[in-house]
Short mmCIF file of C-alpha atoms and ligand atoms in Angstrom, two decimals:
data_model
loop_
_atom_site.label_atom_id
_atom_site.label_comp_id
_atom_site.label_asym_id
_atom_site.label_seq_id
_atom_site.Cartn_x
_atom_site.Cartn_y
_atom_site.Cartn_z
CA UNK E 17 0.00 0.00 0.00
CA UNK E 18 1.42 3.44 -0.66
CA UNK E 19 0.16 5.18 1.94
CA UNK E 20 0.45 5.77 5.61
CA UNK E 21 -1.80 6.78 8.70
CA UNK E 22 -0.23 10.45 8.54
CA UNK E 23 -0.96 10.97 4.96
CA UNK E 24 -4.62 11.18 5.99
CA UNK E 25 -5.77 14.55 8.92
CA UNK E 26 -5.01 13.37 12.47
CA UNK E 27 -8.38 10.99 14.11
CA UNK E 28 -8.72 9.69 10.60
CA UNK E 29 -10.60 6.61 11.11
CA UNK E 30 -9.80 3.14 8.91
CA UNK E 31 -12.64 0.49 9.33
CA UNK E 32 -14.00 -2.32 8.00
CA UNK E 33 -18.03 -3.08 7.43
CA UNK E 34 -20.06 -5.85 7.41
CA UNK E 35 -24.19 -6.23 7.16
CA UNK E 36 -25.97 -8.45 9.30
CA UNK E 37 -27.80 -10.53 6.91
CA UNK E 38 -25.12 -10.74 4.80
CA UNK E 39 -22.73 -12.31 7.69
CA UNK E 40 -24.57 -13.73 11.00
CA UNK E 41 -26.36 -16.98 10.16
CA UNK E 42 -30.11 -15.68 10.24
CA UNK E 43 -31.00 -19.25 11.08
CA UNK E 44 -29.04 -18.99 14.57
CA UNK E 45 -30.60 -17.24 17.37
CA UNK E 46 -34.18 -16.95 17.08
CA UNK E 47 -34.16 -14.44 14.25
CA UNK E 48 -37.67 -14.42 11.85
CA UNK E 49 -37.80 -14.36 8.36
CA UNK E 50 -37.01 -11.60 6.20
CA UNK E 51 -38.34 -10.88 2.96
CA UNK E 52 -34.57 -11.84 1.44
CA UNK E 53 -35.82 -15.18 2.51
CA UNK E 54 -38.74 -15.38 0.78
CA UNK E 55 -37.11 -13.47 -1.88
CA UNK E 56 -34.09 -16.11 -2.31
CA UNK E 57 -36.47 -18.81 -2.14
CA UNK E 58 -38.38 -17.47 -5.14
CA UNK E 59 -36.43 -19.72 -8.09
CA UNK E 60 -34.61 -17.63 -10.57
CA UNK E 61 -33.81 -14.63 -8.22
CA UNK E 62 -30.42 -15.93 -6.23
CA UNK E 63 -27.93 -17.58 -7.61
CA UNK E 64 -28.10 -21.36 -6.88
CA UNK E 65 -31.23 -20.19 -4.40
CA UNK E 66 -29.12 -19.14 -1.99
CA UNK E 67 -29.79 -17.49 1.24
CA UNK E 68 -28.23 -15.86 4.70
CA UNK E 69 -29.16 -18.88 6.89
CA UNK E 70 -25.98 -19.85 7.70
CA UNK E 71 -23.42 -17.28 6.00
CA UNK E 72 -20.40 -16.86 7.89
CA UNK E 73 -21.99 -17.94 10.96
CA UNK E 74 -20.47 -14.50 12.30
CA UNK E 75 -23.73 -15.22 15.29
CA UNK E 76 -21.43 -17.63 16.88
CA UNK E 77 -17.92 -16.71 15.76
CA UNK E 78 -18.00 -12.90 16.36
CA UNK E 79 -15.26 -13.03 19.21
CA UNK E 80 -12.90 -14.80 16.51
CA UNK E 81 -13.87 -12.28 13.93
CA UNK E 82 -13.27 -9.05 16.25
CA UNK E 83 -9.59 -10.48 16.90
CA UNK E 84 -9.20 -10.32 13.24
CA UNK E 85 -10.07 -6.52 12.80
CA UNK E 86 -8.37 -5.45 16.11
CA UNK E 87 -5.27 -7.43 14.50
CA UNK E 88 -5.61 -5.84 11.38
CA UNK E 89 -5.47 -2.34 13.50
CA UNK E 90 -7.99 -1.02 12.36
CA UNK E 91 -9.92 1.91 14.04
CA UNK E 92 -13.66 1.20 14.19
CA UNK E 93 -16.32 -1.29 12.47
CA UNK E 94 -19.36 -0.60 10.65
CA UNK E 95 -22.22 -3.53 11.20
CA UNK E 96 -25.48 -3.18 10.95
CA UNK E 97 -28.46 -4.74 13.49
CA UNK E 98 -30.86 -7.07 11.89
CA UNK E 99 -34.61 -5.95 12.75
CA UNK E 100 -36.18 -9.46 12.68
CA UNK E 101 -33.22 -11.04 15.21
CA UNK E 102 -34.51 -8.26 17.37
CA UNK E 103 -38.02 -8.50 16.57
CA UNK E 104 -38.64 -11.85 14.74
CA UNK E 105 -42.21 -10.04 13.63
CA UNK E 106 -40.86 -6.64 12.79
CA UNK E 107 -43.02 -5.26 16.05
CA UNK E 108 -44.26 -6.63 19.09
CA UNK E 109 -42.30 -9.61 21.04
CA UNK E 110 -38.69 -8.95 21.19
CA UNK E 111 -36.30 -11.26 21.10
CA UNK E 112 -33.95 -11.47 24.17
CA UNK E 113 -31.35 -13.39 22.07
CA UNK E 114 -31.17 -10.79 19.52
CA UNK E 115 -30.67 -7.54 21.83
CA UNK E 116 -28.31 -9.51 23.84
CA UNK E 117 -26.41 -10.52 20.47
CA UNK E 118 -25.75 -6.66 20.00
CA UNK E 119 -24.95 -5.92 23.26
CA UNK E 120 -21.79 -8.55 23.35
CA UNK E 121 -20.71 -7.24 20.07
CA UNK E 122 -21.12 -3.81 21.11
CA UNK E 123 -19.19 -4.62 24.70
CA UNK E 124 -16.61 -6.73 22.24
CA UNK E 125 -15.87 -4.11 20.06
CA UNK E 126 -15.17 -1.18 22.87
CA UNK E 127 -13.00 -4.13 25.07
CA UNK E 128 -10.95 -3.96 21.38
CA UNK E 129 -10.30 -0.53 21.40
CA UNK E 130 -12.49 -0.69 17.99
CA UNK E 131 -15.49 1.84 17.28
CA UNK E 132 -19.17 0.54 16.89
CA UNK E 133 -20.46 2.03 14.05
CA UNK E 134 -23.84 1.17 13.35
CA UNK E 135 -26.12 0.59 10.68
CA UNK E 136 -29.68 0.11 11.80
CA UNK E 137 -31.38 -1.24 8.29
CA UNK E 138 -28.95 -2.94 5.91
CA UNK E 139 -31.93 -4.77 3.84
CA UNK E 140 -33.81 -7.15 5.92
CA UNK E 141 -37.42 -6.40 6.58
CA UNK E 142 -39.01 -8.82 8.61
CA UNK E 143 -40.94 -10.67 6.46
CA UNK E 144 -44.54 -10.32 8.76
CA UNK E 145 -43.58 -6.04 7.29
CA UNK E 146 -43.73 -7.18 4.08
CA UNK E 147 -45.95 -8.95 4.17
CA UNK E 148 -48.24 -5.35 5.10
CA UNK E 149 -46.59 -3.62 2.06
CA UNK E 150 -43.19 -3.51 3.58
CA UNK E 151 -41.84 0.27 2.13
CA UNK E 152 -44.72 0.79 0.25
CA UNK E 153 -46.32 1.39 3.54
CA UNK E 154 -46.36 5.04 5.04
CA UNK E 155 -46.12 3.08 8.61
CA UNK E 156 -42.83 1.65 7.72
CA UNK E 157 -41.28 4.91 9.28
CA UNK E 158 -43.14 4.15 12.69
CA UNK E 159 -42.16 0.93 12.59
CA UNK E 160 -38.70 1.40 11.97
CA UNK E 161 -38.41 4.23 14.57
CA UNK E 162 -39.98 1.52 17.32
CA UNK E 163 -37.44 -0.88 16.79
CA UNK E 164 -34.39 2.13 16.53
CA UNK E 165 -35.73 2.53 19.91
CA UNK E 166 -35.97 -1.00 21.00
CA UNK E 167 -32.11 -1.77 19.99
CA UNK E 168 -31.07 1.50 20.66
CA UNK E 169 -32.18 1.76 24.21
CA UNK E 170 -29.93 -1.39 24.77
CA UNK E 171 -26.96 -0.66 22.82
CA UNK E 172 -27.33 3.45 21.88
CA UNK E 173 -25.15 4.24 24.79
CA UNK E 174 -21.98 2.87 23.71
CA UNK E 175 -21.98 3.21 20.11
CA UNK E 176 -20.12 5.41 18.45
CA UNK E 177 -22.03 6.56 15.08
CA UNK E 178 -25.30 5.26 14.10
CA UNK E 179 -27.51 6.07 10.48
CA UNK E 180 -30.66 4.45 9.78
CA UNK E 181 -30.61 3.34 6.39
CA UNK E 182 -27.45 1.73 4.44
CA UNK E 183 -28.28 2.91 0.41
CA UNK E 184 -31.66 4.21 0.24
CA UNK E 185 -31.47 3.72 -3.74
CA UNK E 186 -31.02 0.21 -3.40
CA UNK E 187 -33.63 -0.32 -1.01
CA UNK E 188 -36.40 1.81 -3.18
CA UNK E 189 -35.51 1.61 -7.08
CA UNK E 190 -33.30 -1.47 -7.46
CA UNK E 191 -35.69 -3.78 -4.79
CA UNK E 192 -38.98 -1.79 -6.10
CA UNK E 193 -38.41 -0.62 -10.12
CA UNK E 194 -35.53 -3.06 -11.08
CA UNK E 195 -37.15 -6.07 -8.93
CA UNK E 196 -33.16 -6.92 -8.65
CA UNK E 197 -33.66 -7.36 -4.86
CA UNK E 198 -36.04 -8.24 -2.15
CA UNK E 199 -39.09 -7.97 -2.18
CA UNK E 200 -38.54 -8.07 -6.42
CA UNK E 201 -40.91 -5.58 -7.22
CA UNK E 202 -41.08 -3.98 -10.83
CA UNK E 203 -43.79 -1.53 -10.05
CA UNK E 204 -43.24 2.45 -10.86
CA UNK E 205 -46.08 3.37 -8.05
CA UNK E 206 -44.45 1.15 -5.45
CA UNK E 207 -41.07 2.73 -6.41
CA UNK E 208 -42.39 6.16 -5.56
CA UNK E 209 -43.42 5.08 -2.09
CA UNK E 210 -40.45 2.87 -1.12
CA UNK E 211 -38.62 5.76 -2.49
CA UNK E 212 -40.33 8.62 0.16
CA UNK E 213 -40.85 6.66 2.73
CA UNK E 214 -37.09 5.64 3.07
CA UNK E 215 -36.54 9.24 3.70
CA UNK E 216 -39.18 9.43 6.04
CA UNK E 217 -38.16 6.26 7.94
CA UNK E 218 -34.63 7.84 7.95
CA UNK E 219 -35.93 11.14 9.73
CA UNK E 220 -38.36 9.31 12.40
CA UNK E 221 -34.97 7.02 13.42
CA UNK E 222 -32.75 10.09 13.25
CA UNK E 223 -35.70 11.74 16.01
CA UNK E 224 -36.60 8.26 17.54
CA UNK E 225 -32.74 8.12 18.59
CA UNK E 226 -32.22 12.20 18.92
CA UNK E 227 -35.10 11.31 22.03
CA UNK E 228 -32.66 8.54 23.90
CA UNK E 229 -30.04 11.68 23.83
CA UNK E 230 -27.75 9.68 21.00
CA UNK E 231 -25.29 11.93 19.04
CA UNK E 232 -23.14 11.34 16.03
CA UNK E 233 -26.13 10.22 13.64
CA UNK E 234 -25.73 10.11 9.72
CA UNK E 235 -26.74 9.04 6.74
CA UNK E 236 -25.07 6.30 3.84
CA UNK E 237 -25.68 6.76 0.72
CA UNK E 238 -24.44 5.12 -2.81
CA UNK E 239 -23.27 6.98 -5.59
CA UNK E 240 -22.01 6.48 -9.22
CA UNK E 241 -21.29 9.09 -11.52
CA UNK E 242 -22.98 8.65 -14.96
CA UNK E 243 -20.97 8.69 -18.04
CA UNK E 244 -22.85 9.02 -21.28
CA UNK E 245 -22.61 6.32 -23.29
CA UNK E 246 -22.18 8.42 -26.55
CA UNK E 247 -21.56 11.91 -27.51
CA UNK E 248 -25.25 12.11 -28.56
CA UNK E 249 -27.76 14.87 -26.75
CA UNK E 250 -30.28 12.06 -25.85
CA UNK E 251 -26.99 10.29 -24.16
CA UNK E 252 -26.65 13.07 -22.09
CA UNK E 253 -30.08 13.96 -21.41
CA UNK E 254 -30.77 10.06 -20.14
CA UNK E 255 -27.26 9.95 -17.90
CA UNK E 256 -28.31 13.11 -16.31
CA UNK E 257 -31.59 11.49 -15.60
CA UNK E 258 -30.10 7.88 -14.10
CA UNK E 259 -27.68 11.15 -12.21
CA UNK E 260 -31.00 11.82 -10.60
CA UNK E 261 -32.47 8.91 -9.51
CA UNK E 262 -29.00 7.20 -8.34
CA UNK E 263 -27.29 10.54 -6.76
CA UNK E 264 -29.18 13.48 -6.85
CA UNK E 265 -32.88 12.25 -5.21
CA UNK E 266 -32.17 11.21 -1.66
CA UNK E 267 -29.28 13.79 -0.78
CA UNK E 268 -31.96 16.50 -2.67
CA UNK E 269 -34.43 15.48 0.11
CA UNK E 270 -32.03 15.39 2.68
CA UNK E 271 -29.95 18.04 2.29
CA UNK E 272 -32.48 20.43 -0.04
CA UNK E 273 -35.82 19.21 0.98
CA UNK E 274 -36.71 18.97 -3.07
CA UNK E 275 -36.45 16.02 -5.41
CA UNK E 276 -34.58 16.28 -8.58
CA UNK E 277 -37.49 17.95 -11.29
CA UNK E 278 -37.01 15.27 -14.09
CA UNK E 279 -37.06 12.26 -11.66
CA UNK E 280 -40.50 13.63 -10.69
CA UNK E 281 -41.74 14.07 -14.25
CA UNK E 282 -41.62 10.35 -14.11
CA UNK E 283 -42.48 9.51 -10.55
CA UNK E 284 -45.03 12.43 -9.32
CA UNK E 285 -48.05 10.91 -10.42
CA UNK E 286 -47.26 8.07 -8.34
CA UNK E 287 -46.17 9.48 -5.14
CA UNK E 288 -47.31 8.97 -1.51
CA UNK E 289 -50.06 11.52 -0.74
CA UNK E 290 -49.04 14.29 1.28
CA UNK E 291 -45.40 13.65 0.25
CA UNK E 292 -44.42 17.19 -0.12
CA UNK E 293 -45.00 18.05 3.62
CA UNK E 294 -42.45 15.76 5.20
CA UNK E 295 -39.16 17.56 4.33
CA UNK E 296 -39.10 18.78 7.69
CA UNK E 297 -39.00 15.58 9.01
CA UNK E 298 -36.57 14.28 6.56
CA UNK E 299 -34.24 17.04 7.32
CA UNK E 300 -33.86 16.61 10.78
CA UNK E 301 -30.28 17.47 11.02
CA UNK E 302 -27.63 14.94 10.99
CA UNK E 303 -23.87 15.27 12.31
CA UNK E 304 -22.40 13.32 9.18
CA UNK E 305 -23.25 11.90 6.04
CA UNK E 306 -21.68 8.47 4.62
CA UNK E 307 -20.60 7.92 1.16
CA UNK E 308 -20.59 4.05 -0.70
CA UNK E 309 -18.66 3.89 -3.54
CA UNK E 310 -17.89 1.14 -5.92
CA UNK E 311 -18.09 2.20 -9.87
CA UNK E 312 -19.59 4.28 -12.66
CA UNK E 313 -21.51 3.64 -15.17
CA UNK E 314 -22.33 4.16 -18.99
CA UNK E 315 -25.43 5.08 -20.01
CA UNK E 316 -27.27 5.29 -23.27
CA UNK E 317 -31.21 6.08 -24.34
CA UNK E 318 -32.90 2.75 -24.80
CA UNK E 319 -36.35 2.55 -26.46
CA UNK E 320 -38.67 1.97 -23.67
CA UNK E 321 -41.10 3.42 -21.27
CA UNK E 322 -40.04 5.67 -19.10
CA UNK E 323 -37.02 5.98 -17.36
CA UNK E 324 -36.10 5.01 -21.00
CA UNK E 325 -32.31 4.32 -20.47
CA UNK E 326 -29.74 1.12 -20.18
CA UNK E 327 -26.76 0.59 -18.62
CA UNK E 328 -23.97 -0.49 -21.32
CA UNK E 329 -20.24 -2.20 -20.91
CA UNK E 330 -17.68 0.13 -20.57
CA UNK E 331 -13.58 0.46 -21.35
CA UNK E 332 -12.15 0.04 -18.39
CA UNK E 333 -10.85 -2.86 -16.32
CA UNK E 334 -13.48 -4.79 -14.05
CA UNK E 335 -13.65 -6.22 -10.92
CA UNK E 336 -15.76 -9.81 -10.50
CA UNK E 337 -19.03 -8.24 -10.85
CA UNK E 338 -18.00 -6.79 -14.04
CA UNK E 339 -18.16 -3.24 -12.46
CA UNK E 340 -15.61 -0.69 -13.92
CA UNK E 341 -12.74 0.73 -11.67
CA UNK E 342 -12.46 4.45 -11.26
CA UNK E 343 -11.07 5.86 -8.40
CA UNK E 344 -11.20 8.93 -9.59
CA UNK E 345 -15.25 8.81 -9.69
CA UNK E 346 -15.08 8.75 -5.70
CA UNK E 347 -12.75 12.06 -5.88
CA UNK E 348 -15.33 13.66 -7.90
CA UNK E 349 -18.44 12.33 -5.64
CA UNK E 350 -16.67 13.86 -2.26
CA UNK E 351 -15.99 17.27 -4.04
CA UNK E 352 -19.15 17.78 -5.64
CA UNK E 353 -21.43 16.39 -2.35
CA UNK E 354 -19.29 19.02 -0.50
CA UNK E 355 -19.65 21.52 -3.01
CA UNK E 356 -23.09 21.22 -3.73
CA UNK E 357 -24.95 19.20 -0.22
CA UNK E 358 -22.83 18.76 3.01
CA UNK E 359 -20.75 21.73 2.90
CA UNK E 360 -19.12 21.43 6.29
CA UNK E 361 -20.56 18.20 7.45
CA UNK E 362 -18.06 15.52 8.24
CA UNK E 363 -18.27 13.17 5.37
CA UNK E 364 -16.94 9.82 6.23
CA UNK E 365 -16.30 6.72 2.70
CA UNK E 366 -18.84 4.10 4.42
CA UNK E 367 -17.95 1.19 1.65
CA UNK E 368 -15.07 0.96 -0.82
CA UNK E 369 -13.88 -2.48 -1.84
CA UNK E 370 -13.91 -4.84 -4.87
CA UNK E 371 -15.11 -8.47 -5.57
CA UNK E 372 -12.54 -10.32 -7.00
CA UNK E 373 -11.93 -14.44 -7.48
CA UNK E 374 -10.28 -15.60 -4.78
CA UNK E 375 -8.43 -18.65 -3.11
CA UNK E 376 -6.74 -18.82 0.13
CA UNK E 377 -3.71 -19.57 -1.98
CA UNK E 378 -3.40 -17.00 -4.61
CA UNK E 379 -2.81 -13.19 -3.29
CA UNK E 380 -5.34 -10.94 -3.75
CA UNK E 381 -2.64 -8.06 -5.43
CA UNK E 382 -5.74 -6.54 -7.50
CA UNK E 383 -7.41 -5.49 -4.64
CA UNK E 384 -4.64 -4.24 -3.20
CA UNK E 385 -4.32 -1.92 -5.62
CA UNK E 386 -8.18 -1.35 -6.41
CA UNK E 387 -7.88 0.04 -2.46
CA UNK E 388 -4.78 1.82 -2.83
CA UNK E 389 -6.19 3.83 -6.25
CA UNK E 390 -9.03 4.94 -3.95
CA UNK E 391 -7.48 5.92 -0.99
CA UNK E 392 -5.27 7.93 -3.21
CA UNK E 393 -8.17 10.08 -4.70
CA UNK E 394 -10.00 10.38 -1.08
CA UNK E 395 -6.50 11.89 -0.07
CA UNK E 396 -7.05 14.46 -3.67
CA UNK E 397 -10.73 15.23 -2.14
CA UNK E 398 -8.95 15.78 0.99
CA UNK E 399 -6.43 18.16 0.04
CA UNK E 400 -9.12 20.15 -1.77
CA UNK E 401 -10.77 20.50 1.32
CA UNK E 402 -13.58 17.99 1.71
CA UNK E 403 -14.22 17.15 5.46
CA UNK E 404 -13.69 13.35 4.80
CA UNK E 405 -12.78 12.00 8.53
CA UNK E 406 -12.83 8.31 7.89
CA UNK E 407 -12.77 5.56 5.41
CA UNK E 408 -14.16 1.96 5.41
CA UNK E 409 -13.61 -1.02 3.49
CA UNK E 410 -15.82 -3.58 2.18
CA UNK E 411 -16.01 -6.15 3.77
CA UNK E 412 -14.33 -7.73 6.76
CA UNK E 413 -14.51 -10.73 4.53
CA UNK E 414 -16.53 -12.76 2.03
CA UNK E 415 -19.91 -12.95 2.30
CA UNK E 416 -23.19 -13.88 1.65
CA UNK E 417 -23.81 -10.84 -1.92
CA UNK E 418 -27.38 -11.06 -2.37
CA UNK E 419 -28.95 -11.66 -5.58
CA UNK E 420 -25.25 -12.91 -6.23
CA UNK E 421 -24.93 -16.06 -3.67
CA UNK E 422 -21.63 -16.67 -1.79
CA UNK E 423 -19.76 -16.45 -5.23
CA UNK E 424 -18.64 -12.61 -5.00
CA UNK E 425 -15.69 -12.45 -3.17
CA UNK E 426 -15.73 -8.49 -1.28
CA UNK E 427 -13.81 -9.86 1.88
CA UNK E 428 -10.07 -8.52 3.16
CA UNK E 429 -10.34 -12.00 4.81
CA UNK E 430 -11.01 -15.15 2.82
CA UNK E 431 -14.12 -17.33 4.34
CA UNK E 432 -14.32 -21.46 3.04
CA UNK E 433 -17.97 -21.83 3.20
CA UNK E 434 -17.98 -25.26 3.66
CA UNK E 435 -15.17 -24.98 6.90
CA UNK E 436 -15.76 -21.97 7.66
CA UNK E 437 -12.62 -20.82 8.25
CA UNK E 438 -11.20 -17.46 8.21
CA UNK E 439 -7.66 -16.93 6.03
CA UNK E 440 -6.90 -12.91 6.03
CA UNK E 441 -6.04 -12.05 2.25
CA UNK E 442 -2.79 -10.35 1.13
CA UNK E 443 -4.90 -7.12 0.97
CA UNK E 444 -5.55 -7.41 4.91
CA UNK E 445 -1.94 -8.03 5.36
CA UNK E 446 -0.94 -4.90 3.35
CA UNK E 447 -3.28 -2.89 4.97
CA UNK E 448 -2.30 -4.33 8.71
CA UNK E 449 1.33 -3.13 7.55
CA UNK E 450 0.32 0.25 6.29
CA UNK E 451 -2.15 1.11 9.23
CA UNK E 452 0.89 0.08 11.93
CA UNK E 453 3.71 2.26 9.61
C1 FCB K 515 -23.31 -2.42 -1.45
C2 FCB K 515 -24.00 -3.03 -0.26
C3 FCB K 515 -23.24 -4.16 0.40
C4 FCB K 515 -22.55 -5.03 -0.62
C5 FCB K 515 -21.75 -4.18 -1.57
C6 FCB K 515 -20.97 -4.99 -2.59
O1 FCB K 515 -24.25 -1.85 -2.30
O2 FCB K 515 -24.25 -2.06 0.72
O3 FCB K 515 -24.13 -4.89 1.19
O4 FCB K 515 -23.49 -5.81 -1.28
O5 FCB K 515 -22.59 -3.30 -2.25
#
C-alpha cells in the first residue's frame, strides 16, 4: 500500500463493514424471516437459491472475527443490526437473544479498542412487514423508529455513530423498479413510495434516537457518476436522468428538501399523498453523512417506457461483478457532495472495496491496488478541502452478496464456506502493515 496513517488529517478513522444478513447466520438465534428469505427462495432470483441462513456464521464466531479486525489495526467497524433477530415479527415480542447478540458485540468491540459504528437497516425487513406492504407502507417509518428505539435503548449508549438506512437507492428503485432485490418488485407506483418513505423512515430514526439523547447520527448513501454512453444529446439527457435517480434524489431530500425535477416528471403521479409536507422531518439534522462507492456507469437512451435508459459495458478494467474501476469517480463524488450538499458536514467513505476471485492460496494483489487507487483520490478530495474524517472497506470478509450467492468475493479475509474458516487475504496483510507504519 502506498500510503500511511499520517498521509490522511489526524483521528482519521480506517474500518472495515459488514451487514448483518449478509454475515450472522439468520437461522441462529431466534431471528424471523425476512423478505430476502422469501425473496431467495423465489427460483430464478439468487444464484443457486441461496440465502443468509448460515453465511459466515459470524452469530457464533464474532469473538474470533473481532480479533481479526483489532489485528488488522484497524480503528472502528461498521455492522449493521438485523430488525427481525430483534423483533422476529418486525413489532411486538422482542427477542432477548437478539438484543443480547448486540450488546456482546457492542461490549466486544469497545473491550478492542475498535469503534461501533452502526447501521440500523442494511436490507432485511421482517418478512410479517412485508408482508403489510413492507416500504410501500407510510407506517414503515413508525415501525422502523420503534425498533431504533428498542435496539437503541440497549446498545445506543456505547456506540459510536449510528444512520438508519445503508443505500436508500437500493432499497427503493433497485428492490422496487428493477425487482433486482427483495421484495422483487417492478412496479413504478411502489417505487415512488419505497422511495419517500425511506426518507421518512430515515428522519423518524434520526428523532426516535435524537429522544434517547444519541449523538453522532448520519446518513449512507451510494453513488455512481454517470458517463454518457455516446456523444449524442439524448446520451446526455438520459445519464443526467439515471444522475437523478441514483445521486441526486435522496441527498436532494435530505440536504435540499426537493427532489430532482425530471425524476419527478416520471415519478409524481405516483407518489405517496401528502409527500411534499415531510421535508421537515426528513431534514432533521444529521452530524455526518456516509458515502458508498464502488463504480460508474455508462449510459445510453434505450427505447422503452419511461425511465427510457440502459446501462452499457464500458472500457475500463473490471472487478468480479464486471463493475468498472475508477477511483477517480469517488474524488469527484466527495468534491461535488461538498460543493453542492454537506458543505461542512463531516463526510466519512462508508464502503469501498472490490469483488474479485479468490483462493486462500493466490494473493489478492488486485485489490490491493483497487484500495490503494481509492485511498489515493480520497486523499485528492482531501487536500481540496472535503471534510472526509474516515474511510471503510468492504467487507471484513466474504460474504453472503445477495442476488449474487456466496460467489462474490468483497472480503479482506477469505471465508471457506464449507469450513468456515477465516484466512486474512494479502490485501488485509498490506493494509495491517500500512495502518501500523
Ligand atoms: C453495497 C451493499 C453491500 C454489498 C456491496 C458490494 O451496495 O451495501 O451490502 O453488497 O454493495
Amino acid at each position: 500500500m502506498n500510503f500511511v496513517r499520517s498521509d490522511f488529517p489526524p483521528g482519521f478513522l480506517f474500518a472495515a463493514a459488514t451487514s448483518s444478513y449478509q454475515i450472522e447466520g439468520h437461522g441462529s438465534g431466534g431471528a424471523g424471516p425476512t423478505h430476502w428469505d422469501s425473496f431467495a427462495a423465489t427460483p430464478g432470483n439468487v444464484v443457486r437459491a441461496e440465502n443468509g441462513q448460515r453465511a459466515c456464521d459470524h452469530y457464533h464466531r464474532w469473538e474470533e472475527d473481532l480479533d481479526l479486525m483489532q489485528a488488522m489495526g484497524l480503528d472502528a467497524y461498521r455492522f449493521s443490526t438485523s430488525w427481525a433477530r430483534v423483533l422476529p415479527e418486525g413489532r411486538g415480542a422482542i427477542n432477548p437473544q437478539g438484543l443480547d447478540f448486540y450488546d456482546r458485540l457492542v461490549d466486544g468491540l469497545l473491550a478492542r479498542n475498535l469503534k461501533p459504528m452502526v447501521t440500523l437497516y442494511h436490507w432485511e425487513l421482517p418478512a410479517a412487514l412485508a408482508d403489510l406492504g413492507g416500504w410501500r407502507n407510510p407506517d414503515v417509518a413508525h415501525w422502523m423508529a420503534d425498533f431504533a428505539t428498542i435496539i437503541m435503548t440497549r446498545i445506543g449508549d456505547r456506540v459510536f455513530s449510528a444512520a438508519p438506512i445503508n443505500e436508500p437507492w437500493c432499497v427503493a428503485w433497485l428492490s422496487h423498479f428493477m425487482g433486482q432485490q427483495a421484495p422483487g418488485l417492478r412496479d413504478i407506483r411502489a417505487t415512488a413510495h419505497a422511495m419517500h418513505h425511506v426518507l421518512t423512515a430515515h428522519g423518524r430514526c434520526i428523532q426516535a434516537m435524537r429522544a434517547l439523547g444519541m449523538k453522532n447520527l448520519g446518513a449512507v448513501c451510494n453513488f455512481e457518476l454517470a458517463h454518457p454512453a455516446d456523444p449524442s444529446p439524448d446520451a446526455a439527457v438520459k445519464a443526467r436522468l439515471y444522475d437523478g435517480i441514483y445521486n441526486r434524489f435522496f441527498v436532494g431530500g435530505l440536504f435540499k428538501g426537493t427532489y430532482p425535477e425530471e425524476v419527478m416528471e416520471g415519478l409524481s403521479p405516483h407518489m405517496p399523498k401528502g409527500w411534499e409536507n415531510d421535508f421537515d422531518l426528513i431534514r432533521s439534522p444529521i452530524d455526518w453523512f456516509g458515502i458508498n462507492y464502488y463504480t460508474c456507469k455508462r449510459i445510453a437512451p434505450a427505447p422503452e417506457a419511461w425511465p427510457g435508459f440502459s446501462e452499457v459495458e464500458g472500457p475500463l478494467p473490471k472487478t468480479q461483478m464486471g463493475w468498472e474501476i475508477y477511483p477517480d469517480g469517488l474524488e469527484q463524488i466527495l468534491t461535488w457532495l461538498q460543493r453542492d450538499y454537506t458543505g461542512a458536514l463531516p463526510l466519512y467513505v462508508t464502503e469501498s472495496g472490490m469483488a474479485n476471485a479468490d483462493t486462500p492460496q493466490r494473493p489478492d494483489t488486485a485489490r490491493i491496488d483497487y484500495l490503494d487507487a481509492h485511498l489515493a483520490a480520497a486523499r485528492r478530495a482531501v487536500a481540496q478541502g472535503v471534510p472526509l474524517k474516515g474511510y471503510t472497506f468492504w467487507s471484513l470478509m466474504d460474504n453472503y452478496e445477495w442476488a449474487l450467492g456466496y460467489e462474490k468475493r468483497f472480503g479482506l479475509v477469505h471465508v471457506d464456506f464449507e469450513t468456515l474458516t477465516r484466512t486474512p487475504k494479502a490485501s488485509y496483510h498490506a493494509l495491517r502493515e500500512a495502518l501500523a507504519r
